[in-house]
PDB file of C-alpha atoms and ligand atoms in Angstrom:
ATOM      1  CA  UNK A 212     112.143 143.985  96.976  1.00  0.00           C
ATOM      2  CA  UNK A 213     110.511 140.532  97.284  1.00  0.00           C
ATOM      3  CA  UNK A 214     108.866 138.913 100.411  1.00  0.00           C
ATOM      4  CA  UNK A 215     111.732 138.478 102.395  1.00  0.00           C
ATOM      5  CA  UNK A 216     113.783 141.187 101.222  1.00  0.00           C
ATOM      6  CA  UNK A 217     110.975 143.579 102.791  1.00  0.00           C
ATOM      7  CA  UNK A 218     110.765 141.214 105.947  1.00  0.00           C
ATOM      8  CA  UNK A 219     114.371 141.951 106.768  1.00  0.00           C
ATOM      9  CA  UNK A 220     114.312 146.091 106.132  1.00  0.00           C
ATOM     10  CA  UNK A 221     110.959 145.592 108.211  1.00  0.00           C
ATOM     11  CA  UNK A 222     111.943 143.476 111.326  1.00  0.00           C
ATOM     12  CA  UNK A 223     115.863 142.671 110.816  1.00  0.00           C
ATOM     13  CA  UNK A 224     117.962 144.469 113.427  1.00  0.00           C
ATOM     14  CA  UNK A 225     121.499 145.307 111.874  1.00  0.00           C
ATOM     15  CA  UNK A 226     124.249 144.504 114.579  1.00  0.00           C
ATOM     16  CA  UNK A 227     128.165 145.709 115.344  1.00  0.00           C
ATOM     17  CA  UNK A 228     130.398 142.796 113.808  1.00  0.00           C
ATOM     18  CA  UNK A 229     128.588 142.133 110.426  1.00  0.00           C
ATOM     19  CA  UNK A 230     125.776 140.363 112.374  1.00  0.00           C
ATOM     20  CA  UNK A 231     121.936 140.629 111.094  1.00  0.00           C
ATOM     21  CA  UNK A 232     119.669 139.729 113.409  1.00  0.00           C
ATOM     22  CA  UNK A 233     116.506 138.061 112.364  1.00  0.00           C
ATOM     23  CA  UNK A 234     115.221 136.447 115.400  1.00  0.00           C
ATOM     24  CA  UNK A 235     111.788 138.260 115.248  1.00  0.00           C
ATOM     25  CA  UNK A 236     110.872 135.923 112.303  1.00  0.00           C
ATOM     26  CA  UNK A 237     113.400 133.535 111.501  1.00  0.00           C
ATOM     27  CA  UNK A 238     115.863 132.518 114.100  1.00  0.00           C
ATOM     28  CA  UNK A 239     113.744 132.425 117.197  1.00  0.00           C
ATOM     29  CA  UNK A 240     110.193 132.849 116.857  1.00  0.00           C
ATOM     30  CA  UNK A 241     109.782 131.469 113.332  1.00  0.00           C
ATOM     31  CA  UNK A 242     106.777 133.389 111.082  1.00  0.00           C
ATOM     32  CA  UNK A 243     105.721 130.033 109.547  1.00  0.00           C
ATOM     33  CA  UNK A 244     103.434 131.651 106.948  1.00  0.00           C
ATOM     34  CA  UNK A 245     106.925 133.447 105.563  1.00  0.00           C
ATOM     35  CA  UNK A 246     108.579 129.765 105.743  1.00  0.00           C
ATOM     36  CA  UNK A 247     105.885 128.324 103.757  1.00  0.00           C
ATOM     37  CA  UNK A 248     106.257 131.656 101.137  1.00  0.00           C
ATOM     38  CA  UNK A 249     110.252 130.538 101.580  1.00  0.00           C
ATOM     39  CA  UNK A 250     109.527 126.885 100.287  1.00  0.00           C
ATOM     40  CA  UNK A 251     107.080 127.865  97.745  1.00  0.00           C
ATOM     41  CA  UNK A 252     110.190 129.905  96.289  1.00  0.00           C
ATOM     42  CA  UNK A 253     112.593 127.184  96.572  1.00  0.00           C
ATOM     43  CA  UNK A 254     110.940 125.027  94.802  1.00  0.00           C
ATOM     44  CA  UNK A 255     110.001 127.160  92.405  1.00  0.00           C
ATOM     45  CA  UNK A 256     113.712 128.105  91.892  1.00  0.00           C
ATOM     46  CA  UNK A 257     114.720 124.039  91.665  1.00  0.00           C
ATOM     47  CA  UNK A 258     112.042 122.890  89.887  1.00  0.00           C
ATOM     48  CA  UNK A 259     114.540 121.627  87.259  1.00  0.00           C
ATOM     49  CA  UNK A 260     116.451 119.528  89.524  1.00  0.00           C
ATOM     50  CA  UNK A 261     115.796 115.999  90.474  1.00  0.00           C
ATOM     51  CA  UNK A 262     115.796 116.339  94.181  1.00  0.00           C
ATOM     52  CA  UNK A 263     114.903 113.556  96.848  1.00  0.00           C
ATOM     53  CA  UNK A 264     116.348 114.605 100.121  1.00  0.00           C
ATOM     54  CA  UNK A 265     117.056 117.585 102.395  1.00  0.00           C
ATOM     55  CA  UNK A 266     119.967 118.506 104.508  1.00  0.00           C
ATOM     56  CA  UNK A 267     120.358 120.865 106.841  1.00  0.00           C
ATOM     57  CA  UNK A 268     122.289 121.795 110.118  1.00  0.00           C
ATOM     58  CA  UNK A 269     121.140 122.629 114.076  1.00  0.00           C
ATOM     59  CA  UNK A 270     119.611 124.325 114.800  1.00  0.00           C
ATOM     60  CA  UNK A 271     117.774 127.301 112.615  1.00  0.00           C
ATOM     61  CA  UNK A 272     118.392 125.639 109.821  1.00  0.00           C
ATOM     62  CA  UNK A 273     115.650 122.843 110.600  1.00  0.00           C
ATOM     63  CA  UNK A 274     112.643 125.128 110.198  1.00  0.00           C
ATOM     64  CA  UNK A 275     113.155 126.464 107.218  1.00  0.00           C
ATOM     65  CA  UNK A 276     114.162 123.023 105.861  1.00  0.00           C
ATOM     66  CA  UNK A 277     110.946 121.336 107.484  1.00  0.00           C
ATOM     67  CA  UNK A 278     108.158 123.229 105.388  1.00  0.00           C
ATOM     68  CA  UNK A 279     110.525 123.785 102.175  1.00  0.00           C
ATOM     69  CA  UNK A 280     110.412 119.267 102.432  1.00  0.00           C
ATOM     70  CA  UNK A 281     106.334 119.644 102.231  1.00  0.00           C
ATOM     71  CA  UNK A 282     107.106 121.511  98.955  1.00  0.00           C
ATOM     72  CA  UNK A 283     109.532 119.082  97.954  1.00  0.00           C
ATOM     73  CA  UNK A 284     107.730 116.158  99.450  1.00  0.00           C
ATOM     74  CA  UNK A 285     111.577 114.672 100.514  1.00  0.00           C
ATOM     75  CA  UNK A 286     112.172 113.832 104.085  1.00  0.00           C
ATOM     76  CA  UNK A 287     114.659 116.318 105.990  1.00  0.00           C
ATOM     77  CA  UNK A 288     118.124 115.028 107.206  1.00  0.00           C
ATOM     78  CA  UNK A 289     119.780 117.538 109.745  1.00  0.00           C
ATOM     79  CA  UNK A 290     123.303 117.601 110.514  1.00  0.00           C
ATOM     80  CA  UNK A 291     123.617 117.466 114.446  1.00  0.00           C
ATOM     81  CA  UNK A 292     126.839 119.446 116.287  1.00  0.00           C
ATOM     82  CA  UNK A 293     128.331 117.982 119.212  1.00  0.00           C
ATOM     83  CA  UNK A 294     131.736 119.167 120.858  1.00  0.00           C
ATOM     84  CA  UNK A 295     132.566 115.377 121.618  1.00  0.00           C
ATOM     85  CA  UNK A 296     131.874 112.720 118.771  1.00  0.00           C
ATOM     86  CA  UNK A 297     132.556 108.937 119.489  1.00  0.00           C
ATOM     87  CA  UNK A 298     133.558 108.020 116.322  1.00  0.00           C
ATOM     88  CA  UNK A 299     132.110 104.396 115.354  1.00  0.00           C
ATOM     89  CA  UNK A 300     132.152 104.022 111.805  1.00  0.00           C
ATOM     90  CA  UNK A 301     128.693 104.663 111.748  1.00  0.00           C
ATOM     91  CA  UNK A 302     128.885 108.213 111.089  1.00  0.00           C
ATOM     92  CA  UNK A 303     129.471 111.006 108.410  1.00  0.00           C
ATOM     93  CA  UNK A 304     131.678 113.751 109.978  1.00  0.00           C
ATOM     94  CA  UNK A 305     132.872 117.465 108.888  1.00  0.00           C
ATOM     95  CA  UNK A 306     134.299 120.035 110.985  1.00  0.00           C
ATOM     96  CA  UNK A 307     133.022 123.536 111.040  1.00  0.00           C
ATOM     97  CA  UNK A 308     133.954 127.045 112.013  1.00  0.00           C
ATOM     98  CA  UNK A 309     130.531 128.901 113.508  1.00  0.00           C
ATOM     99  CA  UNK A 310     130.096 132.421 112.132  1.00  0.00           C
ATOM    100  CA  UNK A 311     127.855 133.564 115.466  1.00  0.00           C
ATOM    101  CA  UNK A 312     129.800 131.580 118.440  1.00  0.00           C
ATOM    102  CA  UNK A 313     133.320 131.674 117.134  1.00  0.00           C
ATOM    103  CA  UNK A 314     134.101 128.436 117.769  1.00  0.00           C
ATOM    104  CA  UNK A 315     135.209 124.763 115.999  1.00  0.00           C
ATOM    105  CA  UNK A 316     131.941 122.525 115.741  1.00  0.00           C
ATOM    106  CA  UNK A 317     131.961 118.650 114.477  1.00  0.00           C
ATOM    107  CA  UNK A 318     128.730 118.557 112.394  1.00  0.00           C
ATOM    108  CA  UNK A 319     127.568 114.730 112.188  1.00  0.00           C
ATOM    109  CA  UNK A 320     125.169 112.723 110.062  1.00  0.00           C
ATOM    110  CA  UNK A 321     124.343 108.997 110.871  1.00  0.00           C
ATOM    111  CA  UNK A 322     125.410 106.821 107.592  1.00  0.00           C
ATOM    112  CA  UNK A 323     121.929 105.620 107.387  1.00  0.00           C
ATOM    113  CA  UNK A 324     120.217 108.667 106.577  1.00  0.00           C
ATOM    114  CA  UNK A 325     122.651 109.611 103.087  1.00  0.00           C
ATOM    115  CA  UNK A 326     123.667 107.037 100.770  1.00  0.00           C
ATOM    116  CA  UNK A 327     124.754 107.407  97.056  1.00  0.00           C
ATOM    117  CA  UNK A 328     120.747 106.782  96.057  1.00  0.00           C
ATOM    118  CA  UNK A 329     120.386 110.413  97.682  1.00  0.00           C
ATOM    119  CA  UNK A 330     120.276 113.822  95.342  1.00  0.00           C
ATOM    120  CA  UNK A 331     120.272 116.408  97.723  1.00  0.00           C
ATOM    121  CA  UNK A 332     119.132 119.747  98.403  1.00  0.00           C
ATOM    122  CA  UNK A 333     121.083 121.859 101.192  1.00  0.00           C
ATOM    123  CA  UNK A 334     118.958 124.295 102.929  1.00  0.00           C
ATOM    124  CA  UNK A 335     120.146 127.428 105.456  1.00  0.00           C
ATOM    125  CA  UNK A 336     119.517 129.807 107.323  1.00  0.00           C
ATOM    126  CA  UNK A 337     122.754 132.030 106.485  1.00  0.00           C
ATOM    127  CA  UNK A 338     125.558 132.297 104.072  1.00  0.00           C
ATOM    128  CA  UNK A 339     128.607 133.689 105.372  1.00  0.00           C
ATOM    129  CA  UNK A 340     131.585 132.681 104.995  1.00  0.00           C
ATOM    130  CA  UNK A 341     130.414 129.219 104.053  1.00  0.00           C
ATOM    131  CA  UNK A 342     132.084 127.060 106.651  1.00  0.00           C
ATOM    132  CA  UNK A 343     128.633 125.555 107.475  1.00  0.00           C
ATOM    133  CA  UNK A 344     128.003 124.493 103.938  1.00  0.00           C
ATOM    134  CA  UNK A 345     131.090 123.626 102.961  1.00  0.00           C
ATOM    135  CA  UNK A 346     130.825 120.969 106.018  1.00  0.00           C
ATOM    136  CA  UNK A 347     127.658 119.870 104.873  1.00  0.00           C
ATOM    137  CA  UNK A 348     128.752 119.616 100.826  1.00  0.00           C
ATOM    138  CA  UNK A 349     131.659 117.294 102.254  1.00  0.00           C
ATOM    139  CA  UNK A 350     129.356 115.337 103.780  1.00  0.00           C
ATOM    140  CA  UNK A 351     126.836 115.043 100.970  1.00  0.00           C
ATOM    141  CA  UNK A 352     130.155 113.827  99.358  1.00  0.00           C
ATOM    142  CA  UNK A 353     131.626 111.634 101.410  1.00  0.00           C
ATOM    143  CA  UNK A 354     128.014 109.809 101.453  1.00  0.00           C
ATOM    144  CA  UNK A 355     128.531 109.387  97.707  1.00  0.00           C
ATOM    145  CA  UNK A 356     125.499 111.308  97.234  1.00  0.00           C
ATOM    146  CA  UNK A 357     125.087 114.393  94.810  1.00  0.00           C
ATOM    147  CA  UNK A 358     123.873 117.863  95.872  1.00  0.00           C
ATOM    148  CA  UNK A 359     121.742 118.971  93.500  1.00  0.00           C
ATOM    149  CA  UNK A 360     121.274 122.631  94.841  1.00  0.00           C
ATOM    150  CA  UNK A 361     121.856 124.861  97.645  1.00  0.00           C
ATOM    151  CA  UNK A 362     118.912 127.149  99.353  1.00  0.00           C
ATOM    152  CA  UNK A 363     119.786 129.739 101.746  1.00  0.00           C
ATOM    153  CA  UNK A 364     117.192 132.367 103.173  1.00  0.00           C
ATOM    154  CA  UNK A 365     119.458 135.235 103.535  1.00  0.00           C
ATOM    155  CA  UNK A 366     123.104 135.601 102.102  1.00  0.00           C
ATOM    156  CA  UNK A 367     125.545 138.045 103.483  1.00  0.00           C
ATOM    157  CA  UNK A 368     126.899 139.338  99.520  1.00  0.00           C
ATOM    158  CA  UNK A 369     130.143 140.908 101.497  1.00  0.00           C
ATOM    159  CA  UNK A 370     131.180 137.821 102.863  1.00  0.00           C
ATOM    160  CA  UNK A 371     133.103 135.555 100.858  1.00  0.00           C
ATOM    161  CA  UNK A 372     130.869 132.626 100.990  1.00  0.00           C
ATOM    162  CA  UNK A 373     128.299 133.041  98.054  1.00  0.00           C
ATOM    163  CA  UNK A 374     131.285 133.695  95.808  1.00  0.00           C
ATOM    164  CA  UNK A 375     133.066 130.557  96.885  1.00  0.00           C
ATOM    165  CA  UNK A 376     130.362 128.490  96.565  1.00  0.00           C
ATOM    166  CA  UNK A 377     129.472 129.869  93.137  1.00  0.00           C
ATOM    167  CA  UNK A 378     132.580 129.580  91.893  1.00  0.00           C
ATOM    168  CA  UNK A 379     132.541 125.708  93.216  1.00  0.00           C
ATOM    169  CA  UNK A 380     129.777 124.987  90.447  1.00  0.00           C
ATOM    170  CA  UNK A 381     127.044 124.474  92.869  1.00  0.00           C
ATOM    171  CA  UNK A 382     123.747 126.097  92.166  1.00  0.00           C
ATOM    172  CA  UNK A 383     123.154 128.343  94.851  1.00  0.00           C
ATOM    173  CA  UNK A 384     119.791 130.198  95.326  1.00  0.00           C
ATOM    174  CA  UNK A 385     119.563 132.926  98.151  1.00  0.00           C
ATOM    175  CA  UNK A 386     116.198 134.397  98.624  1.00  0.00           C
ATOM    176  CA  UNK A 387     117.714 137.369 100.005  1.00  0.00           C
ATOM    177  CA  UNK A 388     121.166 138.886  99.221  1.00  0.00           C
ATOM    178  CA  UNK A 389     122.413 141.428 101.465  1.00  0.00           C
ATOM    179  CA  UNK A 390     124.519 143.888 100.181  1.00  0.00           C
ATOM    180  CA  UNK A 391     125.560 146.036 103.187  1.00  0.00           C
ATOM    181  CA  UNK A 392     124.425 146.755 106.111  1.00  0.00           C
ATOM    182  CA  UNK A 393     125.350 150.228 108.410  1.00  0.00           C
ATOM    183  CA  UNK A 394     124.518 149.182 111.575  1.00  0.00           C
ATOM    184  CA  UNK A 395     124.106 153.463 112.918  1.00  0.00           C
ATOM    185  CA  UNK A 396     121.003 153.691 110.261  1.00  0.00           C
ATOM    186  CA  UNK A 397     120.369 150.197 110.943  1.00  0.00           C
ATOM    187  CA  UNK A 398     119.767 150.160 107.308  1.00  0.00           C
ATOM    188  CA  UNK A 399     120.214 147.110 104.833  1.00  0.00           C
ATOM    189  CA  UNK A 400     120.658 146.817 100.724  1.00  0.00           C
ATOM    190  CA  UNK A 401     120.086 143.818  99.097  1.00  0.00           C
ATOM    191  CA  UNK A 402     121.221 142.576  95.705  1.00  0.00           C
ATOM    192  CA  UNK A 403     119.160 142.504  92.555  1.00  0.00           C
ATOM    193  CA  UNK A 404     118.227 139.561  91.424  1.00  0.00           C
ATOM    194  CA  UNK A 405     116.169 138.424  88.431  1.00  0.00           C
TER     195      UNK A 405
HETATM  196  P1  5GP B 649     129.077 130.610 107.536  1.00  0.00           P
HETATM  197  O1  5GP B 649     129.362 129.202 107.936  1.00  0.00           O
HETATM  198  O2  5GP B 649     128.559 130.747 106.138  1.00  0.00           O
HETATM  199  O3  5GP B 649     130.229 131.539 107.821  1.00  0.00           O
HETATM  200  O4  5GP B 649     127.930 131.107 108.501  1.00  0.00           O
HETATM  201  C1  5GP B 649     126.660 130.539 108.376  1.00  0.00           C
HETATM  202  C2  5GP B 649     126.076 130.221 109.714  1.00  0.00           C
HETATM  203  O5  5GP B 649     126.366 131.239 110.672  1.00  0.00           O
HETATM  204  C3  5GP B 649     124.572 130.146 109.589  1.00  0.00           C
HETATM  205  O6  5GP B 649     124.178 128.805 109.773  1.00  0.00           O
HETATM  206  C4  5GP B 649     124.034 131.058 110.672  1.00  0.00           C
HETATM  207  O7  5GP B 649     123.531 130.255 111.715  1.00  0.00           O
HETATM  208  C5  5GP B 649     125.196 131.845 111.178  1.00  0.00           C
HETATM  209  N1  5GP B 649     125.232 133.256 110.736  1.00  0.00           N
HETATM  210  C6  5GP B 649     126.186 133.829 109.971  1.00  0.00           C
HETATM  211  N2  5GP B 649     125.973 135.141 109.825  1.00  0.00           N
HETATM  212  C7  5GP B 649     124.853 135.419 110.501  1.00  0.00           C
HETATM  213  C8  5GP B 649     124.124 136.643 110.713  1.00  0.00           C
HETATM  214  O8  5GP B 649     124.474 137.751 110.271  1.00  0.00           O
HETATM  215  N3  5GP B 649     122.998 136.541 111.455  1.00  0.00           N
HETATM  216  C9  5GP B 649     122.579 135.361 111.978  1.00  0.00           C
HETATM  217  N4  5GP B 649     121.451 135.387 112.668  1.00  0.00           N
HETATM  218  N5  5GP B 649     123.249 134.198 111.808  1.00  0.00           N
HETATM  219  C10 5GP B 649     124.387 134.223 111.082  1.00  0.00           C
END
């Protein structure tokens, strides 16, 4: 198991509904030391790719995207949600289905923080299904900008999302890969990677 893997069969709590809950270390009170291990990893994992911004989404998303950027040494760009959007012209707009509240969220980006110039790394908290990236790639695309690679901290393997993605072409890294999860042992496998 790596770093993270053995953070989550530490301090993850395995919920009804496919839900991992990580809010111990990650999506609450954030172990910062672990985030800093996280970035270290990330950019060890896109060290081949020419990258010169991050993007991420509201709101656990920002942390881990912060302190992978002093890595990367890129500014951080995160996508804001808002129920109500007054649409000027003078925005980049996706809609997306959230995993956790079950609801429709319009994920935004101001126009003058992605422009074609930008090659972009997306960074998450979570891969599930993949609505939230697949809002964030369509922004990254209707900004005429290129994403160069995908980071999430913890992919849920049984959801359809990582496969999706993959099969997209994107280069997606997940630092942790769940497998399955039996919430009554409150037990979690992960993937092998290399
Ligand atoms: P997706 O859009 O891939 O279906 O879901 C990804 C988003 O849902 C992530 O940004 C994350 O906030 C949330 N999410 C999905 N599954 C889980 C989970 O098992 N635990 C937690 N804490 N968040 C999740």
């Amino acid at each position: 198991m790596n770093f993270l893997e053995e953070r989550i069969a530490k301090d993850g709590v395995v919920k009804e509904g496919n839900v991992l809950k990580v809010d111990s270390f990650l999506n609450h009170q954030m172990d910062i030391e672990l985030f800093d291990e996280m970035g270290a990893e990330f950019k060890r994992r896109f060290a081949n790719e020419n990258i010169n911004k991050i993007l991420t989404i509201e709101a656990s998303g920002i942390g881990i995207a912060c302190i992978a950027a002093m890595h990367f040494h890129v500014p951080v760009v995160f996508a804001k949600k808002s129920q109500s959007v007054n649409l000027d012209g003078e925005m980049y707009v996706a809609e997306v289905e959230s995993f956790t509240h079950k609801c429709k969220n319009q994920v935004i980006v101001s126009k003058k923080f992605l422009s074609p110039d930008d090659h972009v790394l997306i960074i998450d908290d979570f891969l599930a299904n993949g609505y939230a990236l697949q809002g964030l790639i369509s922004i990254v695309h209707e900004a005429g900008a290129t994403v160069e690679g995908i980071g999430i901290a913890v992919e849920k393997g049984f959801q359809i999302g990582g496969q999706v993605i993959r099969n997209l072409g994107y280069h997606l890294e997940s630092l942790a890969i769940v497998e399955s999860m039996d919430p009554a042992a409150g037990t979690v496998n992960f993937r092998e990677q290399d």
